[in-house]
Amino acid sequence: MTKERVKVKHLGVWSVAWFFAILSALYGLIAGILAVIGAAPAIDASILVAIGAGILGIIVSVIVWAIGGFIGGAIAAFIYNLVFAASGGIEVDLDVES
């Protein structure tokens, strides 16, 4: 294998947006679970209401984080594509099999 240094000239806005949506959804899942665990001792309700509220909180957290990640990823890729000429791009080292 040889190493090759290349520059990223263009980022696909949709692919970056979807990547960050999925990554952020995973962060949202973790944040939602931690929030439920942290709030569990303070919940003064029946167990079924507490479980339902916890599940709903996790679902909302995943959705909100995914939407934020999608929008943030799209904006970042779009801006990268606009400033590529001025910045010279991002260098990436790749291992190439011959």
JSON list of C-alpha atoms in Angstrom, two decimals:
[
{"chain": "A", "resi": 1, "resn": "MET", "atom": "CA", "xyz": [0.00, 0.00, 0.00]},
{"chain": "A", "resi": 2, "resn": "THR", "atom": "CA", "xyz": [1.13, 3.49, -0.80]},
{"chain": "A", "resi": 3, "resn": "LYS", "atom": "CA", "xyz": [0.07, 6.68, 0.87]},
{"chain": "A", "resi": 4, "resn": "GLU", "atom": "CA", "xyz": [-1.41, 9.39, -1.25]},
{"chain": "A", "resi": 5, "resn": "ARG", "atom": "CA", "xyz": [-2.29, 12.92, -0.15]},
{"chain": "A", "resi": 6, "resn": "VAL", "atom": "CA", "xyz": [-5.37, 14.37, -1.79]},
{"chain": "A", "resi": 7, "resn": "LYS", "atom": "CA", "xyz": [-7.51, 17.46, -1.27]},
{"chain": "A", "resi": 8, "resn": "VAL", "atom": "CA", "xyz": [-11.25, 17.33, -0.84]},
{"chain": "A", "resi": 9, "resn": "LYS", "atom": "CA", "xyz": [-12.60, 19.65, -3.54]},
{"chain": "A", "resi": 10, "resn": "HIS", "atom": "CA", "xyz": [-16.32, 19.27, -2.95]},
{"chain": "A", "resi": 11, "resn": "LEU", "atom": "CA", "xyz": [-18.60, 17.86, -0.26]},
{"chain": "A", "resi": 12, "resn": "GLY", "atom": "CA", "xyz": [-21.99, 16.46, -1.16]},
{"chain": "A", "resi": 13, "resn": "VAL", "atom": "CA", "xyz": [-24.36, 18.59, 0.89]},
{"chain": "A", "resi": 14, "resn": "TRP", "atom": "CA", "xyz": [-27.02, 15.86, 1.18]},
{"chain": "A", "resi": 15, "resn": "SER", "atom": "CA", "xyz": [-24.57, 13.11, 2.08]},
{"chain": "A", "resi": 16, "resn": "VAL", "atom": "CA", "xyz": [-22.91, 15.23, 4.77]},
{"chain": "A", "resi": 17, "resn": "ALA", "atom": "CA", "xyz": [-26.32, 16.32, 6.08]},
{"chain": "A", "resi": 18, "resn": "TRP", "atom": "CA", "xyz": [-27.56, 12.71, 6.36]},
{"chain": "A", "resi": 19, "resn": "PHE", "atom": "CA", "xyz": [-24.29, 11.58, 7.96]},
{"chain": "A", "resi": 20, "resn": "PHE", "atom": "CA", "xyz": [-24.58, 14.26, 10.64]},
{"chain": "A", "resi": 21, "resn": "ALA", "atom": "CA", "xyz": [-28.30, 13.55, 11.10]},
{"chain": "A", "resi": 22, "resn": "ILE", "atom": "CA", "xyz": [-27.55, 9.91, 11.91]},
{"chain": "A", "resi": 23, "resn": "LEU", "atom": "CA", "xyz": [-24.57, 10.76, 14.10]},
{"chain": "A", "resi": 24, "resn": "SER", "atom": "CA", "xyz": [-26.55, 13.40, 15.97]},
{"chain": "A", "resi": 25, "resn": "ALA", "atom": "CA", "xyz": [-29.50, 11.02, 16.41]},
{"chain": "A", "resi": 26, "resn": "LEU", "atom": "CA", "xyz": [-27.14, 8.63, 18.19]},
{"chain": "A", "resi": 27, "resn": "TYR", "atom": "CA", "xyz": [-25.99, 11.49, 20.42]},
{"chain": "A", "resi": 28, "resn": "GLY", "atom": "CA", "xyz": [-29.65, 12.33, 21.04]},
{"chain": "A", "resi": 29, "resn": "LEU", "atom": "CA", "xyz": [-30.36, 8.73, 22.05]},
{"chain": "A", "resi": 30, "resn": "ILE", "atom": "CA", "xyz": [-27.52, 8.81, 24.56]},
{"chain": "A", "resi": 31, "resn": "ALA", "atom": "CA", "xyz": [-28.58, 12.24, 25.86]},
{"chain": "A", "resi": 32, "resn": "GLY", "atom": "CA", "xyz": [-32.20, 11.11, 26.17]},
{"chain": "A", "resi": 33, "resn": "ILE", "atom": "CA", "xyz": [-31.26, 7.97, 28.09]},
{"chain": "A", "resi": 34, "resn": "LEU", "atom": "CA", "xyz": [-29.00, 9.94, 30.43]},
{"chain": "A", "resi": 35, "resn": "ALA", "atom": "CA", "xyz": [-31.75, 12.52, 30.99]},
{"chain": "A", "resi": 36, "resn": "VAL", "atom": "CA", "xyz": [-34.23, 9.81, 31.91]},
{"chain": "A", "resi": 37, "resn": "ILE", "atom": "CA", "xyz": [-31.75, 8.18, 34.26]},
{"chain": "A", "resi": 38, "resn": "GLY", "atom": "CA", "xyz": [-30.98, 11.54, 35.86]},
{"chain": "A", "resi": 39, "resn": "ALA", "atom": "CA", "xyz": [-34.65, 12.43, 36.27]},
{"chain": "A", "resi": 40, "resn": "ALA", "atom": "CA", "xyz": [-35.77, 9.02, 37.53]},
{"chain": "A", "resi": 41, "resn": "PRO", "atom": "CA", "xyz": [-35.29, 9.75, 41.26]},
{"chain": "A", "resi": 42, "resn": "ALA", "atom": "CA", "xyz": [-37.27, 13.00, 40.98]},
{"chain": "A", "resi": 43, "resn": "ILE", "atom": "CA", "xyz": [-40.31, 11.50, 39.22]},
{"chain": "A", "resi": 44, "resn": "ASP", "atom": "CA", "xyz": [-43.24, 11.36, 41.66]},
{"chain": "A", "resi": 45, "resn": "ALA", "atom": "CA", "xyz": [-45.80, 9.57, 39.51]},
{"chain": "A", "resi": 46, "resn": "SER", "atom": "CA", "xyz": [-46.98, 6.09, 38.77]},
{"chain": "A", "resi": 47, "resn": "ILE", "atom": "CA", "xyz": [-44.42, 3.82, 37.17]},
{"chain": "A", "resi": 48, "resn": "LEU", "atom": "CA", "xyz": [-46.37, 3.59, 33.89]},
{"chain": "A", "resi": 49, "resn": "VAL", "atom": "CA", "xyz": [-46.55, 7.37, 33.54]},
{"chain": "A", "resi": 50, "resn": "ALA", "atom": "CA", "xyz": [-42.83, 7.65, 34.31]},
{"chain": "A", "resi": 51, "resn": "ILE", "atom": "CA", "xyz": [-41.93, 4.97, 31.74]},
{"chain": "A", "resi": 52, "resn": "GLY", "atom": "CA", "xyz": [-44.15, 6.60, 29.10]},
{"chain": "A", "resi": 53, "resn": "ALA", "atom": "CA", "xyz": [-42.68, 10.04, 29.74]},
{"chain": "A", "resi": 54, "resn": "GLY", "atom": "CA", "xyz": [-39.16, 8.59, 29.60]},
{"chain": "A", "resi": 55, "resn": "ILE", "atom": "CA", "xyz": [-39.76, 6.83, 26.28]},
{"chain": "A", "resi": 56, "resn": "LEU", "atom": "CA", "xyz": [-41.39, 9.94, 24.81]},
{"chain": "A", "resi": 57, "resn": "GLY", "atom": "CA", "xyz": [-38.48, 12.06, 26.03]},
{"chain": "A", "resi": 58, "resn": "ILE", "atom": "CA", "xyz": [-35.96, 9.74, 24.38]},
{"chain": "A", "resi": 59, "resn": "ILE", "atom": "CA", "xyz": [-37.89, 9.75, 21.08]},
{"chain": "A", "resi": 60, "resn": "VAL", "atom": "CA", "xyz": [-38.17, 13.55, 21.06]},
{"chain": "A", "resi": 61, "resn": "SER", "atom": "CA", "xyz": [-34.49, 13.89, 21.92]},
{"chain": "A", "resi": 62, "resn": "VAL", "atom": "CA", "xyz": [-33.45, 11.65, 19.02]},
{"chain": "A", "resi": 63, "resn": "ILE", "atom": "CA", "xyz": [-35.67, 13.53, 16.56]},
{"chain": "A", "resi": 64, "resn": "VAL", "atom": "CA", "xyz": [-34.56, 17.00, 17.66]},
{"chain": "A", "resi": 65, "resn": "TRP", "atom": "CA", "xyz": [-30.87, 16.07, 17.62]},
{"chain": "A", "resi": 66, "resn": "ALA", "atom": "CA", "xyz": [-31.24, 14.43, 14.17]},
{"chain": "A", "resi": 67, "resn": "ILE", "atom": "CA", "xyz": [-32.92, 17.51, 12.70]},
{"chain": "A", "resi": 68, "resn": "GLY", "atom": "CA", "xyz": [-30.25, 19.76, 14.19]},
{"chain": "A", "resi": 69, "resn": "GLY", "atom": "CA", "xyz": [-27.48, 17.52, 12.87]},
{"chain": "A", "resi": 70, "resn": "PHE", "atom": "CA", "xyz": [-29.02, 17.44, 9.39]},
{"chain": "A", "resi": 71, "resn": "ILE", "atom": "CA", "xyz": [-29.33, 21.23, 9.23]},
{"chain": "A", "resi": 72, "resn": "GLY", "atom": "CA", "xyz": [-25.87, 21.79, 10.72]},
{"chain": "A", "resi": 73, "resn": "GLY", "atom": "CA", "xyz": [-24.25, 19.27, 8.36]},
{"chain": "A", "resi": 74, "resn": "ALA", "atom": "CA", "xyz": [-25.93, 20.79, 5.31]},
{"chain": "A", "resi": 75, "resn": "ILE", "atom": "CA", "xyz": [-24.86, 24.29, 6.28]},
{"chain": "A", "resi": 76, "resn": "ALA", "atom": "CA", "xyz": [-21.28, 23.17, 7.00]},
{"chain": "A", "resi": 77, "resn": "ALA", "atom": "CA", "xyz": [-20.95, 21.34, 3.66]},
{"chain": "A", "resi": 78, "resn": "PHE", "atom": "CA", "xyz": [-22.49, 24.25, 1.76]},
{"chain": "A", "resi": 79, "resn": "ILE", "atom": "CA", "xyz": [-20.12, 26.75, 3.37]},
{"chain": "A", "resi": 80, "resn": "TYR", "atom": "CA", "xyz": [-17.14, 24.45, 2.76]},
{"chain": "A", "resi": 81, "resn": "ASN", "atom": "CA", "xyz": [-18.02, 24.30, -0.93]},
{"chain": "A", "resi": 82, "resn": "LEU", "atom": "CA", "xyz": [-18.24, 28.11, -1.06]},
{"chain": "A", "resi": 83, "resn": "VAL", "atom": "CA", "xyz": [-14.87, 28.77, 0.61]},
{"chain": "A", "resi": 84, "resn": "PHE", "atom": "CA", "xyz": [-12.90, 25.93, -0.99]},
{"chain": "A", "resi": 85, "resn": "ALA", "atom": "CA", "xyz": [-11.19, 28.22, -3.51]},
{"chain": "A", "resi": 86, "resn": "ALA", "atom": "CA", "xyz": [-9.97, 30.59, -0.80]},
{"chain": "A", "resi": 87, "resn": "SER", "atom": "CA", "xyz": [-8.92, 27.92, 1.69]},
{"chain": "A", "resi": 88, "resn": "GLY", "atom": "CA", "xyz": [-7.34, 25.37, -0.61]},
{"chain": "A", "resi": 89, "resn": "GLY", "atom": "CA", "xyz": [-9.49, 22.57, 0.80]},
{"chain": "A", "resi": 90, "resn": "ILE", "atom": "CA", "xyz": [-8.84, 19.90, 3.39]},
{"chain": "A", "resi": 91, "resn": "GLU", "atom": "CA", "xyz": [-5.92, 17.55, 2.87]},
{"chain": "A", "resi": 92, "resn": "VAL", "atom": "CA", "xyz": [-6.58, 13.86, 3.45]},
{"chain": "A", "resi": 93, "resn": "ASP", "atom": "CA", "xyz": [-4.04, 11.03, 3.55]},
{"chain": "A", "resi": 94, "resn": "LEU", "atom": "CA", "xyz": [-5.32, 7.87, 1.87]},
{"chain": "A", "resi": 95, "resn": "ASP", "atom": "CA", "xyz": [-3.84, 4.40, 1.79]},
{"chain": "A", "resi": 96, "resn": "VAL", "atom": "CA", "xyz": [-4.07, 3.18, -1.79]},
{"chain": "A", "resi": 97, "resn": "GLU", "atom": "CA", "xyz": [-3.77, -0.49, -2.65]},
{"chain": "A", "resi": 98, "resn": "SER", "atom": "CA", "xyz": [-2.07, -1.12, -5.96]}
]
